[in-house]
XYZ file of C-alpha atoms in Angstrom:
437
model
C 36.614 121.155 310.935
C 33.844 119.500 308.976
C 34.419 117.147 306.049
C 32.229 115.277 303.571
C 34.404 112.285 302.628
C 37.633 110.601 303.662
C 39.352 112.349 300.753
C 37.939 115.729 301.756
C 39.199 115.206 305.303
C 42.639 114.181 304.046
C 42.918 117.273 301.822
C 42.048 119.424 304.844
C 44.664 117.717 307.009
C 42.081 115.957 309.183
C 42.956 112.475 310.437
C 39.705 110.528 310.742
C 39.079 107.546 313.003
C 38.992 105.402 309.871
C 42.469 106.615 308.899
C 43.753 105.866 312.391
C 42.385 102.323 312.234
C 43.806 101.622 308.775
C 47.201 103.099 309.677
C 47.370 100.821 312.730
C 46.520 97.760 310.621
C 49.117 98.653 307.999
C 51.877 99.706 310.429
C 51.998 103.084 308.666
C 52.207 106.624 309.981
C 48.778 108.260 309.934
C 50.212 111.376 308.315
C 51.599 109.308 305.436
C 48.284 107.509 304.977
C 46.401 110.810 305.048
C 48.609 112.167 302.265
C 48.020 109.081 300.101
C 44.250 109.401 300.586
C 44.430 113.082 299.646
C 46.294 112.165 296.441
C 43.799 109.438 295.514
C 46.527 106.757 295.694
C 44.696 105.087 298.618
C 40.983 104.727 299.269
C 39.221 103.934 302.535
C 35.724 102.786 301.491
C 33.550 103.763 304.451
C 29.898 104.668 303.878
C 28.575 106.898 306.636
C 25.666 104.465 307.122
C 27.799 101.311 307.515
C 27.965 101.227 311.300
C 29.482 97.735 311.635
C 32.481 98.549 309.426
C 36.043 97.844 310.481
C 37.665 99.946 307.739
C 40.390 98.838 305.345
C 42.645 100.793 303.041
C 43.273 99.876 299.422
C 46.148 101.277 297.432
C 49.778 102.315 297.359
C 52.036 100.839 300.025
C 49.248 98.812 301.660
C 48.662 95.067 301.840
C 46.801 93.650 298.838
C 43.164 93.142 299.774
C 40.737 90.506 298.498
C 37.047 90.624 297.645
C 34.465 87.823 297.812
C 31.475 87.887 295.430
C 28.166 86.660 296.839
C 24.469 87.198 296.176
C 21.290 85.587 294.907
C 20.309 84.841 291.310
C 17.042 83.676 289.732
C 18.224 80.055 289.735
C 19.734 80.172 293.251
C 17.749 82.633 295.315
C 18.077 81.401 298.905
C 19.051 84.359 301.085
C 19.878 82.093 304.036
C 22.452 80.180 301.972
C 24.149 83.423 300.989
C 24.144 84.687 304.569
C 25.873 81.468 305.659
C 28.551 82.161 303.041
C 28.896 85.671 304.450
C 29.583 84.297 307.933
C 32.272 81.952 306.624
C 33.857 84.650 304.438
C 34.077 86.954 307.454
C 35.575 84.151 309.568
C 38.180 83.661 306.831
C 38.990 87.380 307.085
C 38.016 88.547 303.612
C 38.438 92.322 303.572
C 35.502 92.948 301.222
C 32.265 91.328 300.131
C 30.403 92.319 296.986
C 26.685 91.637 296.812
C 26.129 90.773 293.156
C 22.474 89.822 293.600
C 20.608 90.084 290.315
C 17.116 88.749 290.977
C 14.010 90.094 292.637
C 13.962 92.516 295.542
C 17.578 92.356 296.675
C 17.409 94.952 299.443
C 16.650 92.318 302.103
C 19.964 90.550 301.583
C 21.908 93.783 301.100
C 20.688 95.401 304.322
C 21.365 92.269 306.369
C 24.829 92.093 304.858
C 25.636 95.696 305.799
C 24.275 95.237 309.319
C 26.410 92.159 310.076
C 29.615 92.822 308.155
C 32.762 94.486 309.491
C 34.196 93.949 305.984
C 33.603 96.653 303.403
C 30.599 96.026 301.172
C 30.380 96.595 297.442
C 27.564 96.303 294.907
C 26.842 96.778 291.200
C 23.610 98.819 291.140
C 23.058 98.025 287.464
C 22.447 94.373 288.385
C 19.650 95.428 290.690
C 17.807 97.795 288.366
C 15.593 95.296 286.521
C 14.357 93.633 289.702
C 14.178 96.878 291.671
C 11.741 98.460 289.211
C 10.271 95.224 287.824
C 10.860 96.601 284.338
C 12.552 95.326 281.219
C 15.972 96.864 280.636
C 14.937 99.107 277.738
C 12.145 100.718 279.738
C 14.254 101.810 282.705
C 14.884 105.566 282.625
C 18.071 107.469 283.352
C 16.533 108.868 286.536
C 15.625 105.371 287.682
C 19.173 104.094 287.128
C 20.499 106.921 289.274
C 17.810 106.090 291.829
C 19.233 102.596 292.318
C 22.629 104.101 293.114
C 20.976 106.364 295.696
C 19.159 103.405 297.285
C 22.358 101.363 297.605
C 24.144 104.363 299.110
C 21.350 104.823 301.652
C 21.641 101.127 302.547
C 25.265 101.670 303.602
C 27.245 100.223 300.685
C 30.912 101.289 300.868
C 31.857 101.012 297.197
C 29.916 100.574 293.973
C 30.941 99.385 290.556
C 29.729 102.016 288.105
C 30.253 101.249 284.408
C 30.665 104.850 283.310
C 33.513 104.275 280.843
C 31.472 102.431 278.207
C 30.186 105.626 276.599
C 29.180 106.134 272.957
C 32.789 106.834 272.016
C 34.074 103.621 273.637
C 31.185 101.670 272.113
C 32.181 102.913 268.664
C 35.730 101.650 269.201
C 34.331 98.293 270.311
C 32.186 98.029 267.160
C 35.149 98.764 264.887
C 37.435 96.212 266.551
C 36.126 92.654 266.450
C 36.580 90.517 269.543
C 36.455 86.781 270.097
C 34.294 87.168 273.239
C 32.613 90.566 272.761
C 31.685 92.192 276.123
C 31.748 89.743 279.054
C 31.150 92.185 281.903
C 27.584 91.596 283.102
C 27.030 95.225 284.057
C 28.889 96.453 281.005
C 26.778 94.311 278.689
C 23.575 95.618 280.314
C 24.659 99.240 279.873
C 25.764 98.621 276.275
C 22.429 96.964 275.524
C 20.528 99.849 277.157
C 22.435 102.332 275.009
C 21.773 100.365 271.824
C 18.094 99.776 272.602
C 17.433 103.416 273.438
C 19.886 105.140 271.094
C 21.207 107.201 274.004
C 24.418 107.936 275.856
C 25.360 105.870 278.903
C 23.504 107.664 281.738
C 26.296 106.924 284.214
C 28.648 108.843 281.920
C 26.231 111.575 280.811
C 25.091 112.262 284.371
C 28.361 111.483 286.107
C 28.097 114.666 288.164
C 24.826 113.373 289.645
C 26.535 110.081 290.464
C 29.211 112.126 292.260
C 26.523 114.032 294.187
C 25.280 110.744 295.645
C 28.733 109.341 296.371
C 29.903 112.551 298.048
C 26.787 112.664 300.234
C 27.294 109.170 301.676
C 31.079 108.851 301.112
C 30.703 105.962 298.688
C 33.870 104.982 296.851
C 33.333 104.638 293.107
C 34.837 101.512 291.599
C 34.951 102.502 287.942
C 33.904 99.321 286.160
C 35.704 97.849 283.168
C 32.880 96.973 280.799
C 35.455 96.151 278.125
C 37.642 93.910 280.221
C 38.841 90.931 278.160
C 36.945 87.681 278.637
C 39.419 85.723 276.548
C 43.195 85.966 276.384
C 42.861 86.749 272.654
C 41.040 89.993 273.505
C 43.440 91.348 276.128
C 45.091 94.752 275.806
C 43.003 95.582 272.739
C 41.633 98.899 271.524
C 38.351 98.611 273.452
C 40.036 97.851 276.765
C 42.571 100.666 276.461
C 40.051 103.211 275.187
C 37.831 102.566 278.186
C 40.814 102.726 280.549
C 41.682 106.198 279.227
C 38.089 107.296 279.849
C 38.215 105.912 283.392
C 41.337 107.989 284.044
C 39.457 111.132 282.989
C 36.498 110.237 285.211
C 38.796 109.608 288.182
C 40.113 113.161 287.975
C 36.550 114.501 287.852
C 35.660 112.488 290.947
C 38.701 113.681 292.873
C 37.735 117.305 292.240
C 34.540 116.464 294.146
C 36.486 114.615 296.886
C 34.956 111.284 295.853
C 37.268 108.297 296.292
C 37.948 106.137 293.225
C 39.193 102.662 292.360
C 39.738 101.423 288.804
C 38.667 97.930 287.763
C 40.743 95.833 285.390
C 41.096 92.543 283.506
C 39.904 89.856 283.127
C 41.587 87.189 280.987
C 45.184 87.877 279.992
C 48.357 85.963 279.185
C 51.170 86.064 281.709
C 53.470 88.234 279.638
C 50.946 91.103 279.429
C 50.082 91.451 283.106
C 52.931 93.670 284.319
C 52.517 96.109 281.436
C 48.774 96.329 282.108
C 49.362 97.205 285.746
C 51.754 99.962 284.672
C 49.286 101.233 282.073
C 46.520 101.548 284.639
C 48.718 103.411 287.094
C 49.852 105.793 284.337
C 46.536 106.387 282.567
C 44.525 106.526 285.808
C 46.951 108.682 287.761
C 47.967 106.081 290.356
C 44.407 105.318 291.452
C 44.071 101.943 293.250
C 43.647 99.048 290.826
C 41.043 96.324 291.421
C 41.468 93.265 289.205
C 39.537 90.079 288.493
C 42.302 87.504 288.243
C 43.669 87.986 285.654
C 42.927 84.443 284.457
C 46.010 83.408 282.513
C 44.441 80.693 280.362
C 40.926 79.948 279.124
C 41.016 76.128 279.258
C 40.442 75.351 282.941
C 36.732 75.364 283.903
C 36.566 73.860 287.380
C 40.078 75.110 288.179
C 39.803 78.811 287.456
C 40.674 79.665 291.063
C 44.142 78.405 290.073
C 44.355 80.255 286.737
C 43.221 83.369 288.592
C 45.648 82.984 291.496
C 48.581 82.667 289.094
C 47.610 85.895 287.380
C 46.627 87.584 290.632
C 50.029 86.989 292.198
C 51.772 88.542 289.201
C 49.286 91.434 289.130
C 49.716 92.144 292.847
C 53.498 91.987 292.591
C 53.309 94.455 289.685
C 51.101 97.022 291.406
C 47.502 95.752 291.658
C 45.997 96.711 295.006
C 42.808 94.659 295.263
C 42.052 91.156 293.967
C 38.550 89.905 293.263
C 38.412 86.228 294.097
C 37.601 83.575 291.525
C 36.234 80.180 292.536
C 36.379 76.714 290.912
C 32.791 77.375 289.799
C 33.716 80.362 287.612
C 32.003 80.137 284.190
C 29.973 77.122 285.395
C 27.511 77.947 288.215
C 26.837 80.044 291.301
C 29.580 79.059 293.780
C 28.571 76.946 296.766
C 30.139 77.223 300.205
C 33.099 74.955 299.415
C 33.732 76.752 296.126
C 33.816 80.024 298.025
C 36.324 78.688 300.556
C 38.663 77.467 297.827
C 38.384 80.782 296.013
C 39.190 82.760 299.154
C 42.256 80.661 299.991
C 43.629 80.788 296.435
C 43.172 84.558 296.265
C 44.673 85.159 299.724
C 47.742 83.174 298.639
C 48.036 85.306 295.496
C 47.655 88.544 297.455
C 50.259 87.539 300.039
C 52.712 86.364 297.384
C 52.304 89.713 295.662
C 52.933 91.590 298.914
C 56.185 89.699 299.458
C 57.359 90.551 295.947
C 56.526 94.260 296.170
C 58.119 94.611 299.598
C 55.105 95.447 301.745
C 56.331 96.121 305.266
C 56.122 93.012 307.449
C 54.858 90.750 304.636
C 57.696 88.245 305.100
C 57.260 87.960 308.876
C 54.520 85.342 308.525
C 56.653 83.221 306.186
C 59.689 83.482 308.462
C 57.617 82.359 311.440
C 56.338 79.374 309.446
C 59.877 78.416 308.405
C 61.010 78.536 312.030
C 58.114 76.290 313.084
C 58.978 73.834 310.298
C 62.635 73.748 311.295
C 61.567 72.945 314.827
C 59.017 70.376 313.589
C 56.478 72.191 315.746
C 53.321 70.827 314.189
C 50.861 72.793 316.312
C 52.618 76.024 315.440
C 52.640 75.028 311.764
C 48.874 74.497 311.877
C 48.316 77.823 313.653
C 50.348 79.710 311.066
C 48.758 77.993 308.063
C 46.554 80.039 305.746
C 44.037 77.175 306.103
C 44.721 75.570 309.524
C 41.734 73.231 309.255
C 42.955 71.598 306.060
C 46.572 71.371 307.219
C 45.541 69.661 310.451
C 43.188 67.282 308.623
C 45.871 66.187 306.163
C 48.244 65.440 309.025
C 45.616 63.453 310.921
C 44.635 61.409 307.874
C 48.124 59.936 307.468
C 50.075 59.531 310.691
C 53.819 58.662 310.500
C 55.670 56.092 312.579
C 57.899 58.854 313.935
C 55.840 61.834 315.104
C 58.668 64.201 314.171
C 58.270 63.313 310.480
C 55.484 62.892 307.942
C 54.507 59.904 305.815
C 56.254 61.352 302.755
C 59.841 60.904 303.992
C 59.592 59.179 307.349
C 63.001 59.038 309.063
C 64.658 60.243 305.877
C 63.138 63.651 306.626
C 65.794 66.250 305.865
C 64.618 68.578 308.617
C 64.692 65.858 311.310
C 68.080 64.559 310.237
C 69.715 67.971 309.954
C 68.437 68.904 313.392
C 70.013 65.759 314.851
C 73.329 66.176 313.029
C 73.583 69.889 313.844
C 72.956 69.048 317.519
C 75.683 66.366 317.443
C 73.215 63.510 317.956
C 73.269 59.995 316.520
C 71.205 59.442 313.377
C 69.000 56.352 313.242
C 67.163 55.874 309.970
C 66.547 52.075 309.993
C 66.404 51.521 313.769
C 64.377 53.000 316.583
C 65.958 56.010 318.271
C 67.975 55.288 321.385
């Protein structure tokens, strides 16, 4: 039987090679995964032109995945620097990389990224439009905006953020409800500005069927962008955010009728007590579509440490149903992240994702932690390093401060609880002040 997309195959009862690979990674029956893909509760972003892809699943019952944002800007436009980040991100096992390049002719970086990356690749075509056509925003036509989506699909991009929910209706709600931070989504702000400058409807909404034509042809997963995501905790869960979310739920159902896979993007900045309810709202209003969140950042006061504010919110979001976390680095709100910023962002987000998986009972999630606890009980330092989420840093910290007794660390020395309990439980003598016999 022939099929056009992973969802089309799933609805027809066809198990694709991508489904088989994802099921093996997730320790899930392929038939169960196929059913979840057919329902739209799981997506497998897999563009037909991305030949290097090692596919991942995102959604219900699967491990929480993380995304790394990369790409050139006008102020930092060295492709080689970004490609070096790509190599490190892949080594650190990020499941997705988004090319957010927003300057000049970005196709060079994008095509190299697709060629070398086994991780799924995402983009925001709206970022590329000005440079792609070398036109000011107002002068870009609806047909040209759709043309950028087609170009990215041809290049092999697996998922695209499309800000289709910020239509005239949503914009009217935004205008009537004052915000502290207005619209902070880069793509959302561009679309809103285009609409205002031209007095027209959002072309991604008005011509959504044409967007679906492209995505169905190449099997591109649509990541429905949240133009009205809150950029300040004061703006979270407001009328604009919820109105757009309702629109995204309607668009998801339209996409599924065309067998196009869909993710929903979400906040943003949000206080701790609102996160769980927001995850439930998305799942209800968007019919259990996979939820892709930025953070949420749980406070606005920590420039330079927003990988921490994001990881706190991300762990709660993942434990409450979020399926995909977009990383945040220490450079958030300040500059384009450098290589070290990227590493810190990846580690913080991986910790949040794993913590969320433990809390929501993902099969096998606790095995890693149990293995680490066993290695710690045995004071098996090499095993501890191997099991660490960042082995390089763990090993370096140990080497920088060596204890007198190799079975301990320089925090507790021979008062180490683990060492002493091992000795007592084995019936051995306990020497704290003297050398061991």
